[in-house]
Amino acid sequence: MSGQVKSSVLGAAPEGASDPESAGRAVREMFTSIAPRYDLLNHVLSLNVDRWWWWKTARTFNSILHRPDACVLDLCCGTGDMTFALRRQAGKPATILGADFSHAMLLRASGKSGGRSLRWVEADALRLPFPDQQFDLLTTAFGFRNLADYDRGLREIVRVLRPGGECGILDFGEPRGLMGKLYRVYFKHVLPAVGTVVSGVKGPYAYLPASVERFPSPDEMLLRMRGAGFGEVSWKPYTFGIAGLYRGKK
Ligand SMILES: C[S@@+](CC[C@H](N)C(=O)[O-])C[C@H]1O[C@@H](n2cnc3c(N)ncnc32)[C@H](O)[C@@H]1O
């Protein structure tokens, strides 16, 4: 890919970005440009398996979600589907917030809220506008991979979690074996073509497979999580490793 981020920082590198600041801006503009078609494309391109991944992630944290005083942040919430999955699992008193830096994505989330008690916050995951130790649980679904600096993102997550608080990072992986080969044909060729036609925007659906290729392997990601201050780190593959859930405890 030409024009990638050249600094030693590891993070998303959309085409044309030259440093973490311009990478962040390019990612925000990209998601803003596809916001109107994001949900439709998500469900079509994942054959609706995404709903199961969000549900499974939310269910993993059932015990926290049922604490009466639970305070939960869904980071990079986009149009809110992970946030809604958390709301459905949680007990009524739990406070749940969704945060994203694309105003257009948040508008869609808020429009879909339909009376559910949720709060939406426009915020950059690398500079969260929350005090230290505010949350019992922080989730992020298919958003973390888009951060311009993964280590900084992890440190921000650790900062806003209470001691004993947990984090769940759901993101794409690269399945191995025959399944991996078949999936790569779909992910690198079919998905960008369909995504481009339906969204009417060229860049984002070519960026998606490139960003997954660039993302650290599960072993490296777990090392980075430990380095940021997480204990009890783990990775659980979903659907042959097409996606997977990273967990860590502060
Ligand atoms: C692929 S979407 C995922 C949305 C949603 N979580 C889901 O599962 O459908 C990634 C989201 O991450 C957001 N995002 C990327 N980088 C961000 C950052 N630095 N701060 C806040 N949001 C960010 C984008 O705006 C986008 O809405």
PDB file of C-alpha atoms and ligand atoms in Angstrom:
ATOM      1  CA  MET A   1       0.000   0.000   0.000  1.00  0.00           C
ATOM      2  CA  SER A   2       1.454   3.408  -0.868  1.00  0.00           C
ATOM      3  CA  GLY A   3       1.568   6.431   1.428  1.00  0.00           C
ATOM      4  CA  GLN A   4       1.414   4.452   4.673  1.00  0.00           C
ATOM      5  CA  VAL A   5       2.180   5.802   8.134  1.00  0.00           C
ATOM      6  CA  LYS A   6       5.991   5.725   8.435  1.00  0.00           C
ATOM      7  CA  SER A   7       6.430   6.252  12.190  1.00  0.00           C
ATOM      8  CA  SER A   8       7.394   3.412  14.558  1.00  0.00           C
ATOM      9  CA  VAL A   9       3.956   3.628  16.151  1.00  0.00           C
ATOM     10  CA  LEU A  10       1.818   0.593  15.329  1.00  0.00           C
ATOM     11  CA  GLY A  11      -1.725   1.429  14.320  1.00  0.00           C
ATOM     12  CA  ALA A  12      -4.123   1.835  11.430  1.00  0.00           C
ATOM     13  CA  ALA A  13      -2.540   3.164   8.262  1.00  0.00           C
ATOM     14  CA  PRO A  14      -5.120   4.237   5.698  1.00  0.00           C
ATOM     15  CA  GLU A  15      -3.700   5.144   2.309  1.00  0.00           C
ATOM     16  CA  GLY A  16      -2.311   8.669   2.184  1.00  0.00           C
ATOM     17  CA  ALA A  17      -1.792   9.016   5.965  1.00  0.00           C
ATOM     18  CA  SER A  18       1.721  10.045   6.991  1.00  0.00           C
ATOM     19  CA  ASP A  19       1.518  10.096  10.806  1.00  0.00           C
ATOM     20  CA  PRO A  20      -0.899   8.973  13.567  1.00  0.00           C
ATOM     21  CA  GLU A  21      -2.803  12.309  13.483  1.00  0.00           C
ATOM     22  CA  SER A  22      -3.499  12.134   9.744  1.00  0.00           C
ATOM     23  CA  ALA A  23      -4.281   8.397  10.074  1.00  0.00           C
ATOM     24  CA  GLY A  24      -6.917   9.198  12.734  1.00  0.00           C
ATOM     25  CA  ARG A  25      -8.440  11.913  10.549  1.00  0.00           C
ATOM     26  CA  ALA A  26      -8.543   9.608   7.517  1.00  0.00           C
ATOM     27  CA  VAL A  27     -10.237   6.851   9.556  1.00  0.00           C
ATOM     28  CA  ARG A  28     -12.872   9.287  10.863  1.00  0.00           C
ATOM     29  CA  GLU A  29     -13.588  10.633   7.369  1.00  0.00           C
ATOM     30  CA  MET A  30     -13.797   7.093   6.013  1.00  0.00           C
ATOM     31  CA  PHE A  31     -16.408   5.951   8.541  1.00  0.00           C
ATOM     32  CA  THR A  32     -18.322   9.192   8.178  1.00  0.00           C
ATOM     33  CA  SER A  33     -18.489   8.612   4.411  1.00  0.00           C
ATOM     34  CA  ILE A  34     -19.940   5.096   4.767  1.00  0.00           C
ATOM     35  CA  ALA A  35     -22.215   5.789   7.766  1.00  0.00           C
ATOM     36  CA  PRO A  36     -25.457   5.827   5.707  1.00  0.00           C
ATOM     37  CA  ARG A  37     -24.852   2.292   4.386  1.00  0.00           C
ATOM     38  CA  TYR A  38     -22.766   0.903   7.231  1.00  0.00           C
ATOM     39  CA  ASP A  39     -25.421  -1.312   8.868  1.00  0.00           C
ATOM     40  CA  LEU A  40     -26.714  -2.775   5.631  1.00  0.00           C
ATOM     41  CA  LEU A  41     -23.224  -3.617   4.426  1.00  0.00           C
ATOM     42  CA  ASN A  42     -22.185  -5.024   7.774  1.00  0.00           C
ATOM     43  CA  HIS A  43     -25.025  -7.519   7.880  1.00  0.00           C
ATOM     44  CA  VAL A  44     -24.808  -8.471   4.195  1.00  0.00           C
ATOM     45  CA  LEU A  45     -21.028  -8.877   4.115  1.00  0.00           C
ATOM     46  CA  SER A  46     -20.902 -10.864   7.351  1.00  0.00           C
ATOM     47  CA  LEU A  47     -24.002 -12.915   6.405  1.00  0.00           C
ATOM     48  CA  ASN A  48     -25.476 -11.683   9.718  1.00  0.00           C
ATOM     49  CA  VAL A  49     -22.875 -13.543  11.787  1.00  0.00           C
ATOM     50  CA  ASP A  50     -21.911 -10.159  13.247  1.00  0.00           C
ATOM     51  CA  ARG A  51     -25.080 -10.244  15.379  1.00  0.00           C
ATOM     52  CA  TRP A  52     -23.924 -13.497  16.926  1.00  0.00           C
ATOM     53  CA  TRP A  53     -20.422 -12.109  17.626  1.00  0.00           C
ATOM     54  CA  TRP A  54     -21.855  -9.050  19.426  1.00  0.00           C
ATOM     55  CA  TRP A  55     -24.241 -11.219  21.469  1.00  0.00           C
ATOM     56  CA  LYS A  56     -21.505 -13.672  22.404  1.00  0.00           C
ATOM     57  CA  THR A  57     -19.202 -10.855  23.475  1.00  0.00           C
ATOM     58  CA  ALA A  58     -21.896  -9.229  25.619  1.00  0.00           C
ATOM     59  CA  ARG A  59     -22.798 -12.578  27.186  1.00  0.00           C
ATOM     60  CA  THR A  60     -19.157 -13.162  28.146  1.00  0.00           C
ATOM     61  CA  PHE A  61     -19.437 -10.243  30.559  1.00  0.00           C
ATOM     62  CA  ASN A  62     -22.828 -11.184  32.013  1.00  0.00           C
ATOM     63  CA  SER A  63     -21.679 -11.123  35.623  1.00  0.00           C
ATOM     64  CA  ILE A  64     -20.376  -7.545  35.381  1.00  0.00           C
ATOM     65  CA  LEU A  65     -23.407  -6.405  33.380  1.00  0.00           C
ATOM     66  CA  HIS A  66     -25.752  -7.632  36.119  1.00  0.00           C
ATOM     67  CA  ARG A  67     -24.078  -5.671  38.903  1.00  0.00           C
ATOM     68  CA  PRO A  68     -26.533  -2.941  39.927  1.00  0.00           C
ATOM     69  CA  ASP A  69     -23.824  -0.259  39.890  1.00  0.00           C
ATOM     70  CA  ALA A  70     -22.074  -1.431  36.697  1.00  0.00           C
ATOM     71  CA  CYS A  71     -20.655   1.355  34.559  1.00  0.00           C
ATOM     72  CA  VAL A  72     -19.843   0.210  31.022  1.00  0.00           C
ATOM     73  CA  LEU A  73     -18.257   1.871  28.003  1.00  0.00           C
ATOM     74  CA  ASP A  74     -18.577   0.570  24.454  1.00  0.00           C
ATOM     75  CA  LEU A  75     -15.722   2.251  22.621  1.00  0.00           C
ATOM     76  CA  CYS A  76     -15.768   2.866  18.839  1.00  0.00           C
ATOM     77  CA  CYS A  77     -19.468   2.061  19.077  1.00  0.00           C
ATOM     78  CA  GLY A  78     -20.249   3.176  15.518  1.00  0.00           C
ATOM     79  CA  THR A  79     -23.966   2.731  14.870  1.00  0.00           C
ATOM     80  CA  GLY A  80     -24.362   1.062  18.265  1.00  0.00           C
ATOM     81  CA  ASP A  81     -24.997  -2.643  17.663  1.00  0.00           C
ATOM     82  CA  MET A  82     -22.448  -3.832  20.260  1.00  0.00           C
ATOM     83  CA  THR A  83     -23.831  -1.242  22.698  1.00  0.00           C
ATOM     84  CA  PHE A  84     -27.383  -2.543  22.161  1.00  0.00           C
ATOM     85  CA  ALA A  85     -26.189  -6.115  22.722  1.00  0.00           C
ATOM     86  CA  LEU A  86     -24.710  -5.010  26.071  1.00  0.00           C
ATOM     87  CA  ARG A  87     -27.951  -3.236  26.993  1.00  0.00           C
ATOM     88  CA  ARG A  88     -29.976  -6.377  26.252  1.00  0.00           C
ATOM     89  CA  GLN A  89     -27.716  -8.536  28.473  1.00  0.00           C
ATOM     90  CA  ALA A  90     -27.414  -6.044  31.304  1.00  0.00           C
ATOM     91  CA  GLY A  91     -29.592  -5.546  34.323  1.00  0.00           C
ATOM     92  CA  LYS A  92     -31.690  -2.380  34.275  1.00  0.00           C
ATOM     93  CA  PRO A  93     -29.579  -0.273  36.659  1.00  0.00           C
ATOM     94  CA  ALA A  94     -26.333  -0.684  34.687  1.00  0.00           C
ATOM     95  CA  THR A  95     -25.085   2.533  33.109  1.00  0.00           C
ATOM     96  CA  ILE A  96     -23.992   2.001  29.496  1.00  0.00           C
ATOM     97  CA  LEU A  97     -22.285   4.544  27.257  1.00  0.00           C
ATOM     98  CA  GLY A  98     -21.290   4.302  23.616  1.00  0.00           C
ATOM     99  CA  ALA A  99     -18.413   6.467  22.347  1.00  0.00           C
ATOM    100  CA  ASP A 100     -17.157   7.144  18.838  1.00  0.00           C
ATOM    101  CA  PHE A 101     -15.328   9.968  17.067  1.00  0.00           C
ATOM    102  CA  SER A 102     -17.547   9.968  13.973  1.00  0.00           C
ATOM    103  CA  HIS A 103     -20.545  12.225  14.522  1.00  0.00           C
ATOM    104  CA  ALA A 104     -22.384  10.624  11.587  1.00  0.00           C
ATOM    105  CA  MET A 105     -22.019   7.116  13.072  1.00  0.00           C
ATOM    106  CA  LEU A 106     -23.215   8.345  16.489  1.00  0.00           C
ATOM    107  CA  LEU A 107     -26.270  10.018  14.943  1.00  0.00           C
ATOM    108  CA  ARG A 108     -27.251   6.644  13.497  1.00  0.00           C
ATOM    109  CA  ALA A 109     -26.696   4.950  16.878  1.00  0.00           C
ATOM    110  CA  SER A 110     -28.820   7.496  18.663  1.00  0.00           C
ATOM    111  CA  GLY A 111     -31.542   7.212  15.997  1.00  0.00           C
ATOM    112  CA  LYS A 112     -31.678   3.442  16.583  1.00  0.00           C
ATOM    113  CA  SER A 113     -31.789   3.715  20.425  1.00  0.00           C
ATOM    114  CA  GLY A 114     -35.602   3.697  20.548  1.00  0.00           C
ATOM    115  CA  GLY A 115     -36.118   4.539  24.230  1.00  0.00           C
ATOM    116  CA  ARG A 116     -33.320   2.300  25.545  1.00  0.00           C
ATOM    117  CA  SER A 117     -31.378   3.954  28.348  1.00  0.00           C
ATOM    118  CA  LEU A 118     -28.017   4.609  26.734  1.00  0.00           C
ATOM    119  CA  ARG A 119     -25.715   7.606  26.479  1.00  0.00           C
ATOM    120  CA  TRP A 120     -23.738   8.518  23.364  1.00  0.00           C
ATOM    121  CA  VAL A 121     -20.485  10.444  23.607  1.00  0.00           C
ATOM    122  CA  GLU A 122     -18.435  11.894  20.750  1.00  0.00           C
ATOM    123  CA  ALA A 123     -14.870  11.082  21.729  1.00  0.00           C
ATOM    124  CA  ASP A 124     -11.500   9.947  20.398  1.00  0.00           C
ATOM    125  CA  ALA A 125     -10.423   6.602  21.867  1.00  0.00           C
ATOM    126  CA  LEU A 126      -6.852   7.903  22.126  1.00  0.00           C
ATOM    127  CA  ARG A 127      -7.905  10.875  24.318  1.00  0.00           C
ATOM    128  CA  LEU A 128     -10.945   9.770  26.254  1.00  0.00           C
ATOM    129  CA  PRO A 129     -12.838  12.541  28.052  1.00  0.00           C
ATOM    130  CA  PHE A 130     -13.345  10.399  31.161  1.00  0.00           C
ATOM    131  CA  PRO A 131     -11.600  10.455  34.529  1.00  0.00           C
ATOM    132  CA  ASP A 132      -9.328   7.613  35.633  1.00  0.00           C
ATOM    133  CA  GLN A 133     -10.973   4.440  36.953  1.00  0.00           C
ATOM    134  CA  GLN A 134     -14.545   5.147  35.839  1.00  0.00           C
ATOM    135  CA  PHE A 135     -15.619   1.897  34.168  1.00  0.00           C
ATOM    136  CA  ASP A 136     -16.160  -1.699  35.300  1.00  0.00           C
ATOM    137  CA  LEU A 137     -16.206  -2.950  31.725  1.00  0.00           C
ATOM    138  CA  LEU A 138     -14.992  -1.570  28.420  1.00  0.00           C
ATOM    139  CA  THR A 139     -15.831  -3.304  25.149  1.00  0.00           C
ATOM    140  CA  THR A 140     -14.901  -2.393  21.615  1.00  0.00           C
ATOM    141  CA  ALA A 141     -16.110  -4.228  18.504  1.00  0.00           C
ATOM    142  CA  PHE A 142     -14.263  -3.946  15.195  1.00  0.00           C
ATOM    143  CA  GLY A 143     -13.020  -0.499  16.230  1.00  0.00           C
ATOM    144  CA  PHE A 144      -9.719  -1.080  18.005  1.00  0.00           C
ATOM    145  CA  ARG A 145      -7.986  -2.188  14.766  1.00  0.00           C
ATOM    146  CA  ASN A 146      -8.731   1.291  13.382  1.00  0.00           C
ATOM    147  CA  LEU A 147      -6.867   3.178  16.108  1.00  0.00           C
ATOM    148  CA  ALA A 148      -3.823   5.081  14.909  1.00  0.00           C
ATOM    149  CA  ASP A 149      -1.748   3.869  17.885  1.00  0.00           C
ATOM    150  CA  TYR A 150      -2.633   0.488  19.444  1.00  0.00           C
ATOM    151  CA  ASP A 151      -0.405   0.829  22.526  1.00  0.00           C
ATOM    152  CA  ARG A 152      -1.773   4.262  23.327  1.00  0.00           C
ATOM    153  CA  GLY A 153      -5.306   2.916  22.841  1.00  0.00           C
ATOM    154  CA  LEU A 154      -4.608   0.100  25.311  1.00  0.00           C
ATOM    155  CA  ARG A 155      -3.132   2.524  27.859  1.00  0.00           C
ATOM    156  CA  GLU A 156      -6.248   4.725  27.606  1.00  0.00           C
ATOM    157  CA  ILE A 157      -8.456   1.674  28.200  1.00  0.00           C
ATOM    158  CA  VAL A 158      -6.415   0.712  31.272  1.00  0.00           C
ATOM    159  CA  ARG A 159      -6.598   4.287  32.562  1.00  0.00           C
ATOM    160  CA  VAL A 160     -10.399   4.531  32.467  1.00  0.00           C
ATOM    161  CA  LEU A 161     -11.002   1.040  33.935  1.00  0.00           C
ATOM    162  CA  ARG A 162     -11.413   0.569  37.674  1.00  0.00           C
ATOM    163  CA  PRO A 163      -8.999  -1.830  39.356  1.00  0.00           C
ATOM    164  CA  GLY A 164     -10.471  -5.265  38.661  1.00  0.00           C
ATOM    165  CA  GLY A 165     -12.312  -3.837  35.633  1.00  0.00           C
ATOM    166  CA  GLU A 166     -12.375  -5.885  32.442  1.00  0.00           C
ATOM    167  CA  CYS A 167     -11.945  -5.186  28.777  1.00  0.00           C
ATOM    168  CA  GLY A 168     -13.207  -7.089  25.717  1.00  0.00           C
ATOM    169  CA  ILE A 169     -11.772  -6.282  22.300  1.00  0.00           C
ATOM    170  CA  LEU A 170     -13.687  -7.999  19.496  1.00  0.00           C
ATOM    171  CA  ASP A 171     -11.994  -7.783  16.136  1.00  0.00           C
ATOM    172  CA  PHE A 172     -11.253  -9.612  12.921  1.00  0.00           C
ATOM    173  CA  GLY A 173      -8.550 -12.247  12.698  1.00  0.00           C
ATOM    174  CA  GLU A 174      -6.992 -14.322   9.953  1.00  0.00           C
ATOM    175  CA  PRO A 175      -8.277 -17.903   9.904  1.00  0.00           C
ATOM    176  CA  ARG A 176      -5.754 -20.616   8.996  1.00  0.00           C
ATOM    177  CA  GLY A 177      -5.869 -23.711   6.804  1.00  0.00           C
ATOM    178  CA  LEU A 178      -8.303 -24.323   3.956  1.00  0.00           C
ATOM    179  CA  MET A 179     -10.953 -22.177   5.612  1.00  0.00           C
ATOM    180  CA  GLY A 180      -8.409 -19.343   5.750  1.00  0.00           C
ATOM    181  CA  LYS A 181      -7.625 -19.671   2.041  1.00  0.00           C
ATOM    182  CA  LEU A 182     -11.302 -19.565   1.050  1.00  0.00           C
ATOM    183  CA  TYR A 183     -11.984 -16.730   3.433  1.00  0.00           C
ATOM    184  CA  ARG A 184      -9.090 -14.640   2.064  1.00  0.00           C
ATOM    185  CA  VAL A 185     -10.527 -14.850  -1.453  1.00  0.00           C
ATOM    186  CA  TYR A 186     -13.846 -13.570  -0.100  1.00  0.00           C
ATOM    187  CA  PHE A 187     -12.306 -10.930   2.163  1.00  0.00           C
ATOM    188  CA  LYS A 188      -9.762  -9.543  -0.313  1.00  0.00           C
ATOM    189  CA  HIS A 189     -11.763  -9.673  -3.524  1.00  0.00           C
ATOM    190  CA  VAL A 190     -15.512 -10.213  -3.072  1.00  0.00           C
ATOM    191  CA  LEU A 191     -15.989  -8.006  -0.015  1.00  0.00           C
ATOM    192  CA  PRO A 192     -14.172  -4.902  -1.369  1.00  0.00           C
ATOM    193  CA  ALA A 193     -16.061  -5.178  -4.666  1.00  0.00           C
ATOM    194  CA  VAL A 194     -19.515  -5.517  -3.070  1.00  0.00           C
ATOM    195  CA  GLY A 195     -18.686  -2.900  -0.412  1.00  0.00           C
ATOM    196  CA  THR A 196     -17.608  -0.373  -3.017  1.00  0.00           C
ATOM    197  CA  VAL A 197     -20.728  -0.863  -5.175  1.00  0.00           C
ATOM    198  CA  VAL A 198     -23.219  -0.700  -2.294  1.00  0.00           C
ATOM    199  CA  SER A 199     -21.579   2.146  -0.357  1.00  0.00           C
ATOM    200  CA  GLY A 200     -20.659   4.119  -3.479  1.00  0.00           C
ATOM    201  CA  VAL A 201     -17.285   4.891  -1.816  1.00  0.00           C
ATOM    202  CA  LYS A 202     -14.081   3.273  -3.069  1.00  0.00           C
ATOM    203  CA  GLY A 203     -11.508   3.413  -0.238  1.00  0.00           C
ATOM    204  CA  PRO A 204     -13.012   1.873   2.908  1.00  0.00           C
ATOM    205  CA  TYR A 205     -13.690  -1.647   1.680  1.00  0.00           C
ATOM    206  CA  ALA A 206     -10.166  -2.018   0.299  1.00  0.00           C
ATOM    207  CA  TYR A 207      -8.800  -0.631   3.577  1.00  0.00           C
ATOM    208  CA  LEU A 208     -10.648  -3.294   5.585  1.00  0.00           C
ATOM    209  CA  PRO A 209      -8.635  -6.378   4.474  1.00  0.00           C
ATOM    210  CA  ALA A 210      -5.417  -4.325   4.541  1.00  0.00           C
ATOM    211  CA  SER A 211      -6.093  -3.257   8.131  1.00  0.00           C
ATOM    212  CA  VAL A 212      -6.729  -6.853   9.221  1.00  0.00           C
ATOM    213  CA  GLU A 213      -3.461  -7.996   7.603  1.00  0.00           C
ATOM    214  CA  ARG A 214      -1.611  -5.244   9.445  1.00  0.00           C
ATOM    215  CA  PHE A 215      -3.201  -5.979  12.817  1.00  0.00           C
ATOM    216  CA  PRO A 216      -0.952  -7.837  15.324  1.00  0.00           C
ATOM    217  CA  SER A 217      -1.317 -11.617  15.645  1.00  0.00           C
ATOM    218  CA  PRO A 218      -3.168 -12.854  18.753  1.00  0.00           C
ATOM    219  CA  ASP A 219       0.167 -13.651  20.489  1.00  0.00           C
ATOM    220  CA  GLU A 220       1.536 -10.175  19.818  1.00  0.00           C
ATOM    221  CA  MET A 221      -1.710  -8.499  20.817  1.00  0.00           C
ATOM    222  CA  LEU A 222      -1.694 -10.375  24.144  1.00  0.00           C
ATOM    223  CA  LEU A 223       1.896  -9.225  24.748  1.00  0.00           C
ATOM    224  CA  ARG A 224       0.891  -5.642  24.046  1.00  0.00           C
ATOM    225  CA  MET A 225      -2.067  -5.969  26.415  1.00  0.00           C
ATOM    226  CA  ARG A 226       0.236  -7.244  29.167  1.00  0.00           C
ATOM    227  CA  GLY A 227       2.653  -4.400  28.444  1.00  0.00           C
ATOM    228  CA  ALA A 228      -0.173  -1.878  28.844  1.00  0.00           C
ATOM    229  CA  GLY A 229      -0.995  -3.239  32.299  1.00  0.00           C
ATOM    230  CA  PHE A 230      -3.593  -5.962  31.746  1.00  0.00           C
ATOM    231  CA  GLY A 231      -3.525  -9.276  33.582  1.00  0.00           C
ATOM    232  CA  GLU A 232      -5.426 -12.493  32.830  1.00  0.00           C
ATOM    233  CA  VAL A 233      -5.219 -11.807  29.098  1.00  0.00           C
ATOM    234  CA  SER A 234      -6.763 -14.256  26.638  1.00  0.00           C
ATOM    235  CA  TRP A 235      -7.972 -14.568  23.060  1.00  0.00           C
ATOM    236  CA  LYS A 236     -10.947 -16.670  21.995  1.00  0.00           C
ATOM    237  CA  PRO A 237     -11.501 -17.274  18.276  1.00  0.00           C
ATOM    238  CA  TYR A 238     -15.026 -16.956  16.896  1.00  0.00           C
ATOM    239  CA  THR A 239     -16.144 -18.681  13.662  1.00  0.00           C
ATOM    240  CA  PHE A 240     -12.830 -20.358  12.681  1.00  0.00           C
ATOM    241  CA  GLY A 241     -10.890 -17.283  13.817  1.00  0.00           C
ATOM    242  CA  ILE A 242     -12.569 -14.907  11.352  1.00  0.00           C
ATOM    243  CA  ALA A 243     -13.154 -12.836  14.456  1.00  0.00           C
ATOM    244  CA  GLY A 244     -12.017 -13.235  18.046  1.00  0.00           C
ATOM    245  CA  LEU A 245     -12.370 -11.750  21.499  1.00  0.00           C
ATOM    246  CA  TYR A 246      -9.369 -10.428  23.443  1.00  0.00           C
ATOM    247  CA  ARG A 247      -9.938 -10.156  27.171  1.00  0.00           C
ATOM    248  CA  GLY A 248      -7.910  -8.541  29.894  1.00  0.00           C
ATOM    249  CA  LYS A 249      -8.359  -7.522  33.513  1.00  0.00           C
ATOM    250  CA  LYS A 250      -6.887  -4.442  35.174  1.00  0.00           C
TER     251      LYS A 250
HETATM  252  C1  LIG B   1     -15.913  -0.898  11.971  1.00  0.00           C
HETATM  253  S1  LIG B   1     -16.721   0.332  12.907  1.00  0.00           S
HETATM  254  C2  LIG B   1     -17.364  -0.625  14.254  1.00  0.00           C
HETATM  255  C3  LIG B   1     -18.629  -0.056  14.810  1.00  0.00           C
HETATM  256  C4  LIG B   1     -19.347  -0.955  15.827  1.00  0.00           C
HETATM  257  N1  LIG B   1     -18.587  -1.136  17.032  1.00  0.00           N
HETATM  258  C5  LIG B   1     -19.727  -2.295  15.229  1.00  0.00           C
HETATM  259  O1  LIG B   1     -19.338  -3.331  15.784  1.00  0.00           O
HETATM  260  O2  LIG B   1     -20.405  -2.281  14.189  1.00  0.00           O
HETATM  261  C6  LIG B   1     -15.370   1.175  13.669  1.00  0.00           C
HETATM  262  C7  LIG B   1     -15.772   2.427  14.405  1.00  0.00           C
HETATM  263  O3  LIG B   1     -14.631   2.876  15.145  1.00  0.00           O
HETATM  264  C8  LIG B   1     -14.648   4.283  15.153  1.00  0.00           C
HETATM  265  N2  LIG B   1     -13.296   4.746  15.476  1.00  0.00           N
HETATM  266  C9  LIG B   1     -12.151   4.459  14.825  1.00  0.00           C
HETATM  267  N3  LIG B   1     -11.115   5.077  15.419  1.00  0.00           N
HETATM  268  C10 LIG B   1     -11.614   5.747  16.475  1.00  0.00           C
HETATM  269  C11 LIG B   1     -11.046   6.561  17.479  1.00  0.00           C
HETATM  270  N4  LIG B   1      -9.741   6.856  17.508  1.00  0.00           N
HETATM  271  N5  LIG B   1     -11.854   7.065  18.431  1.00  0.00           N
HETATM  272  C12 LIG B   1     -13.183   6.812  18.416  1.00  0.00           C
HETATM  273  N6  LIG B   1     -13.794   6.075  17.481  1.00  0.00           N
HETATM  274  C13 LIG B   1     -13.010   5.529  16.518  1.00  0.00           C
HETATM  275  C14 LIG B   1     -15.121   4.653  13.753  1.00  0.00           C
HETATM  276  O4  LIG B   1     -15.620   5.964  13.686  1.00  0.00           O
HETATM  277  C15 LIG B   1     -16.191   3.600  13.512  1.00  0.00           C
HETATM  278  O5  LIG B   1     -17.459   4.053  13.888  1.00  0.00           O
END
